[in-house]
PDB file of C-alpha atoms in Angstrom:
ATOM      1  CA  UNK A   1     -27.634  -1.124  21.120  1.00  0.00           C
ATOM      2  CA  UNK A   2     -25.719   0.541  23.781  1.00  0.00           C
ATOM      3  CA  UNK A   3     -22.181   0.299  22.183  1.00  0.00           C
ATOM      4  CA  UNK A   4     -20.747   0.804  18.679  1.00  0.00           C
ATOM      5  CA  UNK A   5     -18.179  -2.046  17.407  1.00  0.00           C
ATOM      6  CA  UNK A   6     -16.336  -1.731  14.343  1.00  0.00           C
ATOM      7  CA  UNK A   7     -13.574  -3.838  12.915  1.00  0.00           C
ATOM      8  CA  UNK A   8     -12.838  -2.935   9.115  1.00  0.00           C
ATOM      9  CA  UNK A   9     -10.040  -4.538   7.081  1.00  0.00           C
ATOM     10  CA  UNK A  10      -8.434  -3.315   3.948  1.00  0.00           C
ATOM     11  CA  UNK A  11      -5.763  -4.119   1.495  1.00  0.00           C
ATOM     12  CA  UNK A  12      -3.919  -0.948   0.424  1.00  0.00           C
ATOM     13  CA  UNK A  13      -1.279  -0.880  -2.290  1.00  0.00           C
ATOM     14  CA  UNK A  14       0.766   1.936  -4.128  1.00  0.00           C
ATOM     15  CA  UNK A  15       3.574   2.118  -6.389  1.00  0.00           C
ATOM     16  CA  UNK A  16       6.797   4.197  -7.094  1.00  0.00           C
ATOM     17  CA  UNK A  17       6.779   6.802  -9.473  1.00  0.00           C
ATOM     18  CA  UNK A  18      10.427   6.922 -10.475  1.00  0.00           C
ATOM     19  CA  UNK A  19      12.438   3.990 -12.037  1.00  0.00           C
ATOM     20  CA  UNK A  20      14.443   3.769  -8.649  1.00  0.00           C
ATOM     21  CA  UNK A  21      12.989   0.835  -6.533  1.00  0.00           C
ATOM     22  CA  UNK A  22      13.521   0.525  -2.875  1.00  0.00           C
ATOM     23  CA  UNK A  23      16.519  -1.634  -2.450  1.00  0.00           C
ATOM     24  CA  UNK A  24      15.985  -5.048  -0.954  1.00  0.00           C
ATOM     25  CA  UNK A  25      18.054  -4.323   1.938  1.00  0.00           C
ATOM     26  CA  UNK A  26      15.954  -1.259   2.941  1.00  0.00           C
ATOM     27  CA  UNK A  27      12.399  -3.049   2.416  1.00  0.00           C
ATOM     28  CA  UNK A  28      11.835  -4.155   5.950  1.00  0.00           C
ATOM     29  CA  UNK A  29      13.094  -0.693   7.472  1.00  0.00           C
ATOM     30  CA  UNK A  30      10.615   1.196   5.322  1.00  0.00           C
ATOM     31  CA  UNK A  31       7.754  -1.141   6.161  1.00  0.00           C
ATOM     32  CA  UNK A  32       8.421  -0.683   9.834  1.00  0.00           C
ATOM     33  CA  UNK A  33       8.572   3.093   9.211  1.00  0.00           C
ATOM     34  CA  UNK A  34       5.100   2.937   7.630  1.00  0.00           C
ATOM     35  CA  UNK A  35       3.972   0.839  10.461  1.00  0.00           C
ATOM     36  CA  UNK A  36       4.575   3.729  12.871  1.00  0.00           C
ATOM     37  CA  UNK A  37       2.903   6.060  10.881  1.00  0.00           C
ATOM     38  CA  UNK A  38      -0.151   3.874  10.534  1.00  0.00           C
ATOM     39  CA  UNK A  39      -0.276   3.276  14.331  1.00  0.00           C
ATOM     40  CA  UNK A  40      -0.331   7.175  14.804  1.00  0.00           C
ATOM     41  CA  UNK A  41      -3.591   7.077  13.149  1.00  0.00           C
ATOM     42  CA  UNK A  42      -4.861   4.195  15.487  1.00  0.00           C
ATOM     43  CA  UNK A  43      -4.724   1.706  12.506  1.00  0.00           C
ATOM     44  CA  UNK A  44      -3.000  -1.614  12.926  1.00  0.00           C
ATOM     45  CA  UNK A  45      -0.969  -2.963  10.065  1.00  0.00           C
ATOM     46  CA  UNK A  46      -1.382  -6.584   9.986  1.00  0.00           C
ATOM     47  CA  UNK A  47       1.069  -7.111   7.248  1.00  0.00           C
ATOM     48  CA  UNK A  48       3.164  -4.841   5.158  1.00  0.00           C
ATOM     49  CA  UNK A  49       5.359  -6.200   2.208  1.00  0.00           C
ATOM     50  CA  UNK A  50       5.906  -5.933  -1.254  1.00  0.00           C
ATOM     51  CA  UNK A  51       8.800  -5.745  -3.855  1.00  0.00           C
ATOM     52  CA  UNK A  52      11.019  -2.637  -4.457  1.00  0.00           C
ATOM     53  CA  UNK A  53       8.467  -0.812  -7.044  1.00  0.00           C
ATOM     54  CA  UNK A  54       5.259  -1.111  -4.888  1.00  0.00           C
ATOM     55  CA  UNK A  55       3.971  -1.639  -1.281  1.00  0.00           C
ATOM     56  CA  UNK A  56       1.071  -3.934  -0.217  1.00  0.00           C
ATOM     57  CA  UNK A  57      -0.357  -3.290   3.309  1.00  0.00           C
ATOM     58  CA  UNK A  58      -3.365  -5.265   5.110  1.00  0.00           C
ATOM     59  CA  UNK A  59      -4.649  -2.900   7.567  1.00  0.00           C
ATOM     60  CA  UNK A  60      -7.198  -3.234  10.270  1.00  0.00           C
ATOM     61  CA  UNK A  61      -9.364  -0.041  11.270  1.00  0.00           C
ATOM     62  CA  UNK A  62     -11.216   0.198  14.638  1.00  0.00           C
ATOM     63  CA  UNK A  63     -12.583   3.635  14.247  1.00  0.00           C
ATOM     64  CA  UNK A  64     -15.580   4.596  12.147  1.00  0.00           C
ATOM     65  CA  UNK A  65     -14.462   8.000  10.860  1.00  0.00           C
ATOM     66  CA  UNK A  66     -11.099   7.753   8.749  1.00  0.00           C
ATOM     67  CA  UNK A  67     -10.037  10.081   6.405  1.00  0.00           C
ATOM     68  CA  UNK A  68      -8.232   7.469   3.980  1.00  0.00           C
ATOM     69  CA  UNK A  69      -6.567  10.012   1.657  1.00  0.00           C
ATOM     70  CA  UNK A  70      -5.052  11.814   4.500  1.00  0.00           C
ATOM     71  CA  UNK A  71      -3.707   8.792   6.355  1.00  0.00           C
ATOM     72  CA  UNK A  72      -2.284   7.459   2.825  1.00  0.00           C
ATOM     73  CA  UNK A  73      -0.879  10.617   1.827  1.00  0.00           C
ATOM     74  CA  UNK A  74       0.814  11.005   5.238  1.00  0.00           C
ATOM     75  CA  UNK A  75       2.379   7.379   5.126  1.00  0.00           C
ATOM     76  CA  UNK A  76       3.505   8.230   1.557  1.00  0.00           C
ATOM     77  CA  UNK A  77       5.018  11.598   2.341  1.00  0.00           C
ATOM     78  CA  UNK A  78       6.763  10.566   5.583  1.00  0.00           C
ATOM     79  CA  UNK A  79       8.286   7.326   3.759  1.00  0.00           C
ATOM     80  CA  UNK A  80       9.437   9.453   0.894  1.00  0.00           C
ATOM     81  CA  UNK A  81      11.262  11.771   3.113  1.00  0.00           C
ATOM     82  CA  UNK A  82      12.864   8.695   5.227  1.00  0.00           C
ATOM     83  CA  UNK A  83      13.976   7.158   2.210  1.00  0.00           C
ATOM     84  CA  UNK A  84      15.692  10.289   0.879  1.00  0.00           C
ATOM     85  CA  UNK A  85      17.565  10.393   4.091  1.00  0.00           C
ATOM     86  CA  UNK A  86      18.641   7.110   3.856  1.00  0.00           C
ATOM     87  CA  UNK A  87      20.963   7.522   0.928  1.00  0.00           C
ATOM     88  CA  UNK A  88      21.901   9.249  -2.215  1.00  0.00           C
ATOM     89  CA  UNK A  89      20.381   6.322  -4.321  1.00  0.00           C
ATOM     90  CA  UNK A  90      17.019   7.664  -3.046  1.00  0.00           C
ATOM     91  CA  UNK A  91      17.490  11.380  -4.125  1.00  0.00           C
ATOM     92  CA  UNK A  92      14.953  11.262  -6.877  1.00  0.00           C
ATOM     93  CA  UNK A  93      12.662   8.874  -5.241  1.00  0.00           C
ATOM     94  CA  UNK A  94       8.948   9.236  -5.249  1.00  0.00           C
ATOM     95  CA  UNK A  95       5.676   7.572  -4.938  1.00  0.00           C
ATOM     96  CA  UNK A  96       2.998   7.722  -7.565  1.00  0.00           C
ATOM     97  CA  UNK A  97       0.045  10.005  -6.822  1.00  0.00           C
ATOM     98  CA  UNK A  98      -2.699   7.276  -6.715  1.00  0.00           C
ATOM     99  CA  UNK A  99      -3.303   4.121  -4.598  1.00  0.00           C
ATOM    100  CA  UNK A 100      -5.676   1.275  -4.590  1.00  0.00           C
ATOM    101  CA  UNK A 101      -7.853   0.602  -1.101  1.00  0.00           C
ATOM    102  CA  UNK A 102      -9.820  -2.462  -1.178  1.00  0.00           C
ATOM    103  CA  UNK A 103     -12.166  -4.110   1.573  1.00  0.00           C
ATOM    104  CA  UNK A 104     -11.503  -7.531   2.807  1.00  0.00           C
ATOM    105  CA  UNK A 105     -13.985  -9.707   4.487  1.00  0.00           C
ATOM    106  CA  UNK A 106     -12.790 -11.225   7.669  1.00  0.00           C
ATOM    107  CA  UNK A 107     -13.003 -14.725   6.443  1.00  0.00           C
ATOM    108  CA  UNK A 108     -10.644 -13.796   3.636  1.00  0.00           C
ATOM    109  CA  UNK A 109      -7.982 -12.059   6.083  1.00  0.00           C
ATOM    110  CA  UNK A 110      -5.746 -14.928   6.416  1.00  0.00           C
ATOM    111  CA  UNK A 111      -5.530 -15.334   2.319  1.00  0.00           C
ATOM    112  CA  UNK A 112      -4.773 -11.583   2.191  1.00  0.00           C
ATOM    113  CA  UNK A 113      -2.054 -11.597   4.711  1.00  0.00           C
ATOM    114  CA  UNK A 114      -0.362 -14.700   3.020  1.00  0.00           C
ATOM    115  CA  UNK A 115      -0.757 -12.798  -0.313  1.00  0.00           C
ATOM    116  CA  UNK A 116       1.382  -9.964   1.063  1.00  0.00           C
ATOM    117  CA  UNK A 117       3.991 -12.098   2.736  1.00  0.00           C
ATOM    118  CA  UNK A 118       4.592 -13.986  -0.653  1.00  0.00           C
ATOM    119  CA  UNK A 119       5.111 -10.864  -2.828  1.00  0.00           C
ATOM    120  CA  UNK A 120       8.420 -11.897  -4.003  1.00  0.00           C
ATOM    121  CA  UNK A 121       7.349 -15.263  -5.208  1.00  0.00           C
ATOM    122  CA  UNK A 122       4.043 -13.969  -6.800  1.00  0.00           C
ATOM    123  CA  UNK A 123       6.091 -11.485  -8.937  1.00  0.00           C
ATOM    124  CA  UNK A 124       8.219 -13.688 -10.572  1.00  0.00           C
ATOM    125  CA  UNK A 125       5.262 -14.431 -12.925  1.00  0.00           C
ATOM    126  CA  UNK A 126       3.404 -11.447 -12.703  1.00  0.00           C
ATOM    127  CA  UNK A 127       4.333  -7.754 -13.101  1.00  0.00           C
ATOM    128  CA  UNK A 128       3.027  -5.009 -10.445  1.00  0.00           C
ATOM    129  CA  UNK A 129       0.846  -3.369 -13.240  1.00  0.00           C
ATOM    130  CA  UNK A 130      -0.819  -6.577 -14.212  1.00  0.00           C
ATOM    131  CA  UNK A 131      -1.529  -7.410 -10.490  1.00  0.00           C
ATOM    132  CA  UNK A 132      -3.062  -3.951  -9.884  1.00  0.00           C
ATOM    133  CA  UNK A 133      -5.158  -4.390 -13.044  1.00  0.00           C
ATOM    134  CA  UNK A 134      -6.352  -7.738 -11.849  1.00  0.00           C
ATOM    135  CA  UNK A 135      -7.350  -6.198  -8.523  1.00  0.00           C
ATOM    136  CA  UNK A 136      -9.285  -3.268 -10.057  1.00  0.00           C
ATOM    137  CA  UNK A 137     -10.944  -5.903 -12.503  1.00  0.00           C
ATOM    138  CA  UNK A 138     -11.923  -8.315  -9.546  1.00  0.00           C
ATOM    139  CA  UNK A 139     -13.362  -5.352  -7.408  1.00  0.00           C
ATOM    140  CA  UNK A 140     -15.364  -4.202 -10.721  1.00  0.00           C
ATOM    141  CA  UNK A 141     -13.683  -0.729 -10.636  1.00  0.00           C
ATOM    142  CA  UNK A 142     -14.048   1.129 -13.796  1.00  0.00           C
ATOM    143  CA  UNK A 143     -10.831   2.466 -15.095  1.00  0.00           C
ATOM    144  CA  UNK A 144      -9.073   3.731 -18.254  1.00  0.00           C
ATOM    145  CA  UNK A 145      -5.927   1.497 -18.852  1.00  0.00           C
ATOM    146  CA  UNK A 146      -3.831   4.318 -20.065  1.00  0.00           C
ATOM    147  CA  UNK A 147      -4.147   6.358 -16.867  1.00  0.00           C
ATOM    148  CA  UNK A 148      -3.637   3.489 -14.346  1.00  0.00           C
ATOM    149  CA  UNK A 149       0.171   4.106 -14.163  1.00  0.00           C
ATOM    150  CA  UNK A 150      -0.076   7.688 -15.273  1.00  0.00           C
ATOM    151  CA  UNK A 151       0.609  10.735 -13.075  1.00  0.00           C
ATOM    152  CA  UNK A 152      -1.596  12.861 -15.362  1.00  0.00           C
TER     153      UNK A 152
END
């Protein structure tokens, strides 16, 4: 085979550390800012959404070697600094240390994008914590419940 072809899809989610949520009027701007950071790594965000206390992103990778931890660290650090410049309400804002990064098959991509787009509706009946635990269980990831939302 003379050429290599790569197309990988991932569902990324991470949460705020502080009790300060991102205000509803700032959500689309912070998602646009994050999109720019992803593009610097040649990652295409197909959908970014969430509610004030966490973010979901459906990402398309076209390269075989990606340092996921560096990309996610940079997205979180850059958006944290950007939010702090946005106003005094974000003076103490922080993202939690960890994140969830889950694979998506091509045939489930539409469902994943719809899931991210409908976060406000989804969270009328489920907390961010319960949602995240459901992802971990669905992916068969072993975890200690008491540490999932802890920065210890």
